[in-house]
PDB file of C-alpha atoms in Angstrom:
ATOM      1  CA  UNK A   1     -14.246  12.645-125.117  1.00 90.00           C
ATOM      2  CA  UNK A   2     -16.640  12.880-128.055  1.00 94.00           C
ATOM      3  CA  UNK A   3     -16.077  14.622-131.368  1.00 97.00           C
ATOM      4  CA  UNK A   4     -18.929  14.951-133.843  1.00 98.00           C
ATOM      5  CA  UNK A   5     -17.416  15.629-137.281  1.00 98.00           C
ATOM      6  CA  UNK A   6     -20.148  17.120-139.473  1.00 98.00           C
ATOM      7  CA  UNK A   7     -19.724  17.904-143.144  1.00 98.00           C
ATOM      8  CA  UNK A   8     -21.830  20.779-144.458  1.00 98.00           C
ATOM      9  CA  UNK A   9     -25.104  19.957-146.165  1.00 97.00           C
ATOM     10  CA  UNK A  10     -25.539  19.899-149.909  1.00 95.00           C
ATOM     11  CA  UNK A  11     -24.476  23.216-151.459  1.00 94.00           C
ATOM     12  CA  UNK A  12     -25.129  24.789-154.835  1.00 92.00           C
ATOM     13  CA  UNK A  13     -21.582  23.784-155.751  1.00 90.00           C
ATOM     14  CA  UNK A  14     -22.383  20.124-155.121  1.00 90.00           C
ATOM     15  CA  UNK A  15     -25.082  20.156-157.791  1.00 88.00           C
ATOM     16  CA  UNK A  16     -23.532  22.629-160.248  1.00 85.00           C
ATOM     17  CA  UNK A  17     -19.791  23.364-160.343  1.00 82.00           C
ATOM     18  CA  UNK A  18     -20.420  26.757-161.932  1.00 81.00           C
ATOM     19  CA  UNK A  19     -21.507  28.006-158.496  1.00 85.00           C
ATOM     20  CA  UNK A  20     -17.867  28.144-157.353  1.00 82.00           C
ATOM     21  CA  UNK A  21     -16.992  30.539-160.139  1.00 79.00           C
ATOM     22  CA  UNK A  22     -20.128  32.622-159.744  1.00 84.00           C
ATOM     23  CA  UNK A  23     -20.103  33.123-155.981  1.00 86.00           C
ATOM     24  CA  UNK A  24     -16.546  32.242-154.981  1.00 86.00           C
ATOM     25  CA  UNK A  25     -15.843  29.062-153.045  1.00 88.00           C
ATOM     26  CA  UNK A  26     -16.179  30.801-149.671  1.00 91.00           C
ATOM     27  CA  UNK A  27     -19.634  32.181-150.498  1.00 92.00           C
ATOM     28  CA  UNK A  28     -21.424  29.172-152.016  1.00 93.00           C
ATOM     29  CA  UNK A  29     -24.680  28.631-150.054  1.00 95.00           C
ATOM     30  CA  UNK A  30     -26.524  25.495-149.077  1.00 96.00           C
ATOM     31  CA  UNK A  31     -29.408  24.314-151.186  1.00 93.00           C
ATOM     32  CA  UNK A  32     -32.821  23.970-149.628  1.00 92.00           C
ATOM     33  CA  UNK A  33     -32.153  20.224-149.594  1.00 93.00           C
ATOM     34  CA  UNK A  34     -28.806  20.815-147.886  1.00 94.00           C
ATOM     35  CA  UNK A  35     -30.499  22.803-145.142  1.00 95.00           C
ATOM     36  CA  UNK A  36     -32.928  19.931-144.606  1.00 94.00           C
ATOM     37  CA  UNK A  37     -29.957  17.547-144.390  1.00 96.00           C
ATOM     38  CA  UNK A  38     -28.285  19.797-141.795  1.00 97.00           C
ATOM     39  CA  UNK A  39     -31.438  19.876-139.666  1.00 97.00           C
ATOM     40  CA  UNK A  40     -31.552  16.080-139.717  1.00 97.00           C
ATOM     41  CA  UNK A  41     -27.861  15.940-138.737  1.00 98.00           C
ATOM     42  CA  UNK A  42     -28.621  18.148-135.732  1.00 98.00           C
ATOM     43  CA  UNK A  43     -31.488  15.862-134.793  1.00 97.00           C
ATOM     44  CA  UNK A  44     -29.132  12.870-134.957  1.00 97.00           C
ATOM     45  CA  UNK A  45     -26.664  14.539-132.565  1.00 97.00           C
ATOM     46  CA  UNK A  46     -29.494  15.562-130.248  1.00 95.00           C
ATOM     47  CA  UNK A  47     -30.846  11.996-130.181  1.00 95.00           C
ATOM     48  CA  UNK A  48     -27.396  10.597-129.471  1.00 94.00           C
ATOM     49  CA  UNK A  49     -26.606  12.867-126.539  1.00 92.00           C
ATOM     50  CA  UNK A  50     -30.116  12.405-125.130  1.00 90.00           C
ATOM     51  CA  UNK A  51     -29.242   8.756-124.519  1.00 85.00           C
ATOM     52  CA  UNK A  52     -25.988   9.500-122.709  1.00 83.00           C
ATOM     53  CA  UNK A  53     -25.558   9.786-118.970  1.00 71.00           C
ATOM     54  CA  UNK A  54     -22.641  10.389-116.659  1.00 67.00           C
ATOM     55  CA  UNK A  55     -20.584  13.220-115.287  1.00 60.00           C
ATOM     56  CA  UNK A  56     -18.535  13.554-118.480  1.00 60.00           C
ATOM     57  CA  UNK A  57     -21.494  14.735-120.544  1.00 72.00           C
ATOM     58  CA  UNK A  58     -20.712  18.430-120.642  1.00 78.00           C
ATOM     59  CA  UNK A  59     -21.794  21.091-123.076  1.00 89.00           C
ATOM     60  CA  UNK A  60     -21.080  20.849-126.781  1.00 94.00           C
ATOM     61  CA  UNK A  61     -18.165  23.043-127.873  1.00 95.00           C
ATOM     62  CA  UNK A  62     -18.762  24.002-131.511  1.00 97.00           C
ATOM     63  CA  UNK A  63     -16.093  24.855-134.095  1.00 98.00           C
ATOM     64  CA  UNK A  64     -16.863  25.681-137.710  1.00 98.00           C
ATOM     65  CA  UNK A  65     -15.294  26.755-140.994  1.00 98.00           C
ATOM     66  CA  UNK A  66     -15.857  30.397-142.054  1.00 97.00           C
ATOM     67  CA  UNK A  67     -17.346  29.424-145.435  1.00 97.00           C
ATOM     68  CA  UNK A  68     -21.022  30.281-145.940  1.00 96.00           C
ATOM     69  CA  UNK A  69     -22.200  26.690-146.384  1.00 97.00           C
ATOM     70  CA  UNK A  70     -20.618  25.608-143.090  1.00 98.00           C
ATOM     71  CA  UNK A  71     -21.978  28.626-141.217  1.00 97.00           C
ATOM     72  CA  UNK A  72     -25.452  27.845-142.555  1.00 97.00           C
ATOM     73  CA  UNK A  73     -25.023  24.238-141.454  1.00 98.00           C
ATOM     74  CA  UNK A  74     -23.967  25.408-137.990  1.00 98.00           C
ATOM     75  CA  UNK A  75     -27.079  27.585-137.771  1.00 97.00           C
ATOM     76  CA  UNK A  76     -29.282  24.652-138.756  1.00 97.00           C
ATOM     77  CA  UNK A  77     -27.704  22.443-136.085  1.00 98.00           C
ATOM     78  CA  UNK A  78     -28.313  25.104-133.440  1.00 97.00           C
ATOM     79  CA  UNK A  79     -32.023  25.225-134.218  1.00 97.00           C
ATOM     80  CA  UNK A  80     -32.512  21.596-133.138  1.00 97.00           C
ATOM     81  CA  UNK A  81     -29.773  20.930-130.577  1.00 96.00           C
ATOM     82  CA  UNK A  82     -30.985  21.366-126.965  1.00 93.00           C
ATOM     83  CA  UNK A  83     -30.018  24.906-125.862  1.00 93.00           C
ATOM     84  CA  UNK A  84     -28.912  23.733-122.425  1.00 91.00           C
ATOM     85  CA  UNK A  85     -26.320  21.493-124.105  1.00 91.00           C
ATOM     86  CA  UNK A  86     -24.724  24.226-126.222  1.00 94.00           C
ATOM     87  CA  UNK A  87     -21.464  25.786-125.126  1.00 91.00           C
ATOM     88  CA  UNK A  88     -19.310  28.309-126.930  1.00 92.00           C
ATOM     89  CA  UNK A  89     -19.200  28.365-130.747  1.00 95.00           C
ATOM     90  CA  UNK A  90     -16.112  29.595-132.602  1.00 96.00           C
ATOM     91  CA  UNK A  91     -15.127  30.087-136.225  1.00 98.00           C
ATOM     92  CA  UNK A  92     -11.668  28.923-137.267  1.00 98.00           C
ATOM     93  CA  UNK A  93     -10.229  29.656-140.702  1.00 97.00           C
ATOM     94  CA  UNK A  94      -7.983  26.584-140.427  1.00 98.00           C
ATOM     95  CA  UNK A  95     -11.101  24.466-141.038  1.00 98.00           C
ATOM     96  CA  UNK A  96     -11.752  25.942-144.494  1.00 96.00           C
ATOM     97  CA  UNK A  97     -11.924  23.645-147.502  1.00 93.00           C
ATOM     98  CA  UNK A  98      -8.929  22.718-149.631  1.00 91.00           C
ATOM     99  CA  UNK A  99      -7.870  25.490-152.012  1.00 89.00           C
ATOM    100  CA  UNK A 100      -7.713  24.070-155.544  1.00 82.00           C
ATOM    101  CA  UNK A 101      -6.151  27.224-156.990  1.00 74.00           C
ATOM    102  CA  UNK A 102      -6.659  27.576-160.744  1.00 74.00           C
ATOM    103  CA  UNK A 103      -8.837  24.454-160.703  1.00 71.00           C
ATOM    104  CA  UNK A 104     -11.273  25.708-158.033  1.00 69.00           C
ATOM    105  CA  UNK A 105     -14.236  25.941-160.385  1.00 66.00           C
ATOM    106  CA  UNK A 106     -13.081  23.292-162.875  1.00 65.00           C
ATOM    107  CA  UNK A 107     -13.470  19.663-161.859  1.00 65.00           C
ATOM    108  CA  UNK A 108     -13.479  18.124-165.307  1.00 68.00           C
ATOM    109  CA  UNK A 109      -9.935  16.977-166.115  1.00 71.00           C
ATOM    110  CA  UNK A 110     -10.356  17.556-169.833  1.00 74.00           C
ATOM    111  CA  UNK A 111     -11.434  21.154-169.201  1.00 74.00           C
ATOM    112  CA  UNK A 112      -8.542  21.694-166.786  1.00 72.00           C
ATOM    113  CA  UNK A 113      -6.108  20.499-169.423  1.00 75.00           C
ATOM    114  CA  UNK A 114      -7.723  22.628-172.127  1.00 75.00           C
ATOM    115  CA  UNK A 115      -7.696  25.875-170.130  1.00 75.00           C
ATOM    116  CA  UNK A 116      -4.354  25.437-168.361  1.00 74.00           C
ATOM    117  CA  UNK A 117      -2.320  22.915-170.388  1.00 78.00           C
ATOM    118  CA  UNK A 118       1.112  23.686-168.913  1.00 76.00           C
ATOM    119  CA  UNK A 119      -0.114  23.799-165.310  1.00 77.00           C
ATOM    120  CA  UNK A 120      -2.149  20.629-165.811  1.00 73.00           C
ATOM    121  CA  UNK A 121       0.813  18.687-167.158  1.00 80.00           C
ATOM    122  CA  UNK A 122       2.985  19.818-164.245  1.00 77.00           C
ATOM    123  CA  UNK A 123       0.283  18.776-161.750  1.00 71.00           C
ATOM    124  CA  UNK A 124      -0.116  15.428-163.500  1.00 79.00           C
ATOM    125  CA  UNK A 125       3.631  14.794-163.172  1.00 80.00           C
ATOM    126  CA  UNK A 126       3.569  15.693-159.494  1.00 77.00           C
ATOM    127  CA  UNK A 127       0.659  13.331-158.878  1.00 77.00           C
ATOM    128  CA  UNK A 128       2.522  10.575-160.679  1.00 75.00           C
ATOM    129  CA  UNK A 129       5.928  11.177-159.074  1.00 77.00           C
ATOM    130  CA  UNK A 130       4.998  12.305-155.548  1.00 75.00           C
ATOM    131  CA  UNK A 131       1.497  10.915-155.052  1.00 79.00           C
ATOM    132  CA  UNK A 132      -1.920  12.585-154.880  1.00 84.00           C
ATOM    133  CA  UNK A 133      -1.537  13.440-151.193  1.00 91.00           C
ATOM    134  CA  UNK A 134       1.497  15.659-151.793  1.00 89.00           C
ATOM    135  CA  UNK A 135       0.803  17.165-155.234  1.00 84.00           C
ATOM    136  CA  UNK A 136      -0.374  20.791-155.181  1.00 85.00           C
ATOM    137  CA  UNK A 137      -2.831  22.007-157.830  1.00 81.00           C
ATOM    138  CA  UNK A 138      -1.484  25.162-159.502  1.00 79.00           C
ATOM    139  CA  UNK A 139      -1.679  28.060-157.007  1.00 79.00           C
ATOM    140  CA  UNK A 140      -3.537  25.783-154.584  1.00 86.00           C
ATOM    141  CA  UNK A 141      -3.047  23.402-151.672  1.00 93.00           C
ATOM    142  CA  UNK A 142      -2.116  19.756-151.585  1.00 92.00           C
ATOM    143  CA  UNK A 143      -3.951  17.420-149.255  1.00 94.00           C
ATOM    144  CA  UNK A 144      -0.762  17.366-147.198  1.00 95.00           C
ATOM    145  CA  UNK A 145      -1.051  21.154-146.838  1.00 95.00           C
ATOM    146  CA  UNK A 146      -4.616  20.750-145.584  1.00 97.00           C
ATOM    147  CA  UNK A 147      -3.601  18.042-143.120  1.00 97.00           C
ATOM    148  CA  UNK A 148      -0.817  20.268-141.810  1.00 97.00           C
ATOM    149  CA  UNK A 149      -3.085  23.234-141.079  1.00 97.00           C
ATOM    150  CA  UNK A 150      -5.743  20.961-139.595  1.00 97.00           C
ATOM    151  CA  UNK A 151      -3.051  19.704-137.220  1.00 96.00           C
ATOM    152  CA  UNK A 152      -2.576  23.308-136.100  1.00 97.00           C
ATOM    153  CA  UNK A 153      -6.313  23.533-135.423  1.00 97.00           C
ATOM    154  CA  UNK A 154      -6.105  20.291-133.462  1.00 96.00           C
ATOM    155  CA  UNK A 155      -3.587  21.907-131.115  1.00 94.00           C
ATOM    156  CA  UNK A 156      -6.037  24.740-130.436  1.00 94.00           C
ATOM    157  CA  UNK A 157      -8.886  22.307-129.895  1.00 94.00           C
ATOM    158  CA  UNK A 158      -6.909  20.090-127.504  1.00 92.00           C
ATOM    159  CA  UNK A 159      -5.906  23.140-125.460  1.00 89.00           C
ATOM    160  CA  UNK A 160      -9.606  23.892-125.163  1.00 88.00           C
ATOM    161  CA  UNK A 161     -10.317  20.273-124.230  1.00 86.00           C
ATOM    162  CA  UNK A 162      -7.792  20.484-121.406  1.00 79.00           C
ATOM    163  CA  UNK A 163     -10.040  23.182-119.923  1.00 77.00           C
ATOM    164  CA  UNK A 164     -12.964  20.768-119.759  1.00 73.00           C
ATOM    165  CA  UNK A 165     -14.549  21.246-123.206  1.00 72.00           C
ATOM    166  CA  UNK A 166     -14.345  17.618-124.296  1.00 86.00           C
ATOM    167  CA  UNK A 167     -17.640  17.260-126.185  1.00 91.00           C
ATOM    168  CA  UNK A 168     -16.931  18.837-129.552  1.00 96.00           C
ATOM    169  CA  UNK A 169     -18.861  19.488-132.759  1.00 97.00           C
ATOM    170  CA  UNK A 170     -16.784  20.374-135.831  1.00 98.00           C
ATOM    171  CA  UNK A 171     -18.622  21.645-138.908  1.00 98.00           C
ATOM    172  CA  UNK A 172     -16.265  21.393-141.844  1.00 98.00           C
ATOM    173  CA  UNK A 173     -15.747  20.107-145.365  1.00 97.00           C
ATOM    174  CA  UNK A 174     -15.002  16.783-146.990  1.00 96.00           C
ATOM    175  CA  UNK A 175     -11.208  17.031-147.210  1.00 95.00           C
ATOM    176  CA  UNK A 176     -10.732  18.946-143.944  1.00 97.00           C
ATOM    177  CA  UNK A 177     -12.888  16.558-141.927  1.00 98.00           C
ATOM    178  CA  UNK A 178     -11.008  13.599-143.370  1.00 96.00           C
ATOM    179  CA  UNK A 179      -7.698  15.325-142.561  1.00 97.00           C
ATOM    180  CA  UNK A 180      -8.895  15.878-138.992  1.00 98.00           C
ATOM    181  CA  UNK A 181      -9.766  12.200-138.569  1.00 97.00           C
ATOM    182  CA  UNK A 182      -6.390  11.207-140.026  1.00 97.00           C
ATOM    183  CA  UNK A 183      -4.516  13.489-137.629  1.00 97.00           C
ATOM    184  CA  UNK A 184      -6.515  12.731-134.501  1.00 97.00           C
ATOM    185  CA  UNK A 185      -6.430   8.960-134.935  1.00 97.00           C
ATOM    186  CA  UNK A 186      -2.851   9.044-136.263  1.00 95.00           C
ATOM    187  CA  UNK A 187      -3.703   7.252-139.477  1.00 96.00           C
ATOM    188  CA  UNK A 188      -0.993   6.947-142.147  1.00 96.00           C
ATOM    189  CA  UNK A 189      -1.114   8.689-145.507  1.00 95.00           C
ATOM    190  CA  UNK A 190      -2.215   5.397-147.056  1.00 93.00           C
ATOM    191  CA  UNK A 191      -5.431   5.589-145.013  1.00 95.00           C
ATOM    192  CA  UNK A 192      -6.203   9.008-146.464  1.00 94.00           C
ATOM    193  CA  UNK A 193      -5.582   7.797-149.998  1.00 90.00           C
ATOM    194  CA  UNK A 194      -7.897   4.808-149.509  1.00 92.00           C
ATOM    195  CA  UNK A 195     -10.704   6.710-147.802  1.00 93.00           C
ATOM    196  CA  UNK A 196     -13.443   8.816-149.342  1.00 93.00           C
ATOM    197  CA  UNK A 197     -14.832  12.157-148.282  1.00 94.00           C
ATOM    198  CA  UNK A 198     -17.908  11.910-146.059  1.00 95.00           C
ATOM    199  CA  UNK A 199     -21.201  12.697-147.731  1.00 95.00           C
ATOM    200  CA  UNK A 200     -22.973  15.998-147.275  1.00 97.00           C
ATOM    201  CA  UNK A 201     -24.255  16.310-143.674  1.00 98.00           C
ATOM    202  CA  UNK A 202     -22.779  12.939-142.679  1.00 98.00           C
ATOM    203  CA  UNK A 203     -21.586  12.706-139.071  1.00 98.00           C
ATOM    204  CA  UNK A 204     -18.481  10.806-137.994  1.00 98.00           C
ATOM    205  CA  UNK A 205     -18.301  10.224-134.249  1.00 98.00           C
ATOM    206  CA  UNK A 206     -14.884   9.898-132.634  1.00 97.00           C
ATOM    207  CA  UNK A 207     -14.995   8.922-128.977  1.00 94.00           C
ATOM    208  CA  UNK A 208     -12.821   7.419-126.286  1.00 92.00           C
ATOM    209  CA  UNK A 209      -9.986   8.494-124.054  1.00 87.00           C
ATOM    210  CA  UNK A 210      -6.228   8.857-124.179  1.00 83.00           C
ATOM    211  CA  UNK A 211      -5.860   5.954-121.768  1.00 85.00           C
ATOM    212  CA  UNK A 212      -8.139   3.532-123.591  1.00 89.00           C
ATOM    213  CA  UNK A 213      -7.877   4.743-127.163  1.00 92.00           C
ATOM    214  CA  UNK A 214     -10.391   6.183-129.611  1.00 95.00           C
ATOM    215  CA  UNK A 215     -12.820   4.722-132.116  1.00 95.00           C
ATOM    216  CA  UNK A 216     -14.409   6.266-135.188  1.00 96.00           C
ATOM    217  CA  UNK A 217     -17.890   5.368-136.424  1.00 97.00           C
ATOM    218  CA  UNK A 218     -20.373   6.751-138.923  1.00 97.00           C
ATOM    219  CA  UNK A 219     -23.061   8.068-136.600  1.00 97.00           C
ATOM    220  CA  UNK A 220     -25.371   9.470-139.247  1.00 97.00           C
ATOM    221  CA  UNK A 221     -25.577   9.142-143.027  1.00 96.00           C
ATOM    222  CA  UNK A 222     -27.651  11.875-144.611  1.00 94.00           C
ATOM    223  CA  UNK A 223     -30.369  11.172-147.123  1.00 85.00           C
ATOM    224  CA  UNK A 224     -29.426  11.849-150.725  1.00 79.00           C
ATOM    225  CA  UNK A 225     -31.777  13.298-153.280  1.00 75.00           C
ATOM    226  CA  UNK A 226     -33.311  10.456-155.226  1.00 70.00           C
ATOM    227  CA  UNK A 227     -33.030  10.204-159.000  1.00 67.00           C
ATOM    228  CA  UNK A 228     -35.631  12.367-160.644  1.00 62.00           C
ATOM    229  CA  UNK A 229     -36.211  14.572-157.602  1.00 62.00           C
ATOM    230  CA  UNK A 230     -35.602  18.154-158.633  1.00 65.00           C
ATOM    231  CA  UNK A 231     -37.199  20.012-155.740  1.00 68.00           C
ATOM    232  CA  UNK A 232     -35.274  21.944-153.098  1.00 77.00           C
ATOM    233  CA  UNK A 233     -32.409  22.775-155.478  1.00 83.00           C
ATOM    234  CA  UNK A 234     -32.576  26.530-154.908  1.00 86.00           C
ATOM    235  CA  UNK A 235     -30.191  28.357-152.593  1.00 88.00           C
ATOM    236  CA  UNK A 236     -31.130  28.392-148.944  1.00 89.00           C
ATOM    237  CA  UNK A 237     -31.569  31.705-147.152  1.00 79.00           C
ATOM    238  CA  UNK A 238     -30.788  34.032-150.054  1.00 62.00           C
ATOM    239  CA  UNK A 239     -32.108  35.148-153.409  1.00 56.00           C
ATOM    240  CA  UNK A 240     -29.406  33.343-155.366  1.00 57.00           C
ATOM    241  CA  UNK A 241     -29.465  31.303-158.493  1.00 55.00           C
ATOM    242  CA  UNK A 242     -26.833  29.943-160.840  1.00 55.00           C
ATOM    243  CA  UNK A 243     -26.631  32.031-163.981  1.00 55.00           C
ATOM    244  CA  UNK A 244     -27.685  30.085-167.090  1.00 54.00           C
ATOM    245  CA  UNK A 245     -25.030  29.159-169.588  1.00 51.00           C
ATOM    246  CA  UNK A 246     -24.748  31.539-172.569  1.00 49.00           C
ATOM    247  CA  UNK A 247     -27.183  30.676-175.305  1.00 47.00           C
ATOM    248  CA  UNK A 248     -29.636  28.842-173.032  1.00 44.00           C
TER     249      UNK A 248
END
């Protein structure tokens, strides 16, 4: 069995947090650079499966989050993966990114505290008393909530695997992909707390069997934009731009 865990390419939200408020988290597009990263991720999967032989090398069963940036990443993968290796592709809402509630478009802690002082203090106490994994942002999801729904997706996926679809591509997000790896490999909560989200368009390969166990390796690490490089920052596939701040 092989599972290619792919995080979406760089999105507008990754370079400017205001994009989440302007477009809504579900509708934030890739950047031009993110699309290039996704193409390269598809090429890495294609190169990997080209070197494999054996009767267990079936078609790639693709699952993806419904968010725009993951659907665009899926489309980019499909342009470079060999068509004869592609099986069915399905969207699953359980693969969506963590819902940060009131803090969805605010990642600066000082700004969170300024705008929502009571909610921030309550969240801070939860993080201190219960741990980051279990603490829910106001009106949002904890990482434990994400891991729980990803476990539900895993049940669906394993049912599909039992029907012979055991070469899987999952196009998801940083937290959801990490939650999938935690669940599938039965890592403890401590592993999640110590680990970091994969980078944009990184690929984690999980492979093995129930009888012999599974391993997890970083198959592909996407290229990051270098300091000073400002090109390819526009939205991919749409006439979108981040509105300038008032007064600029």
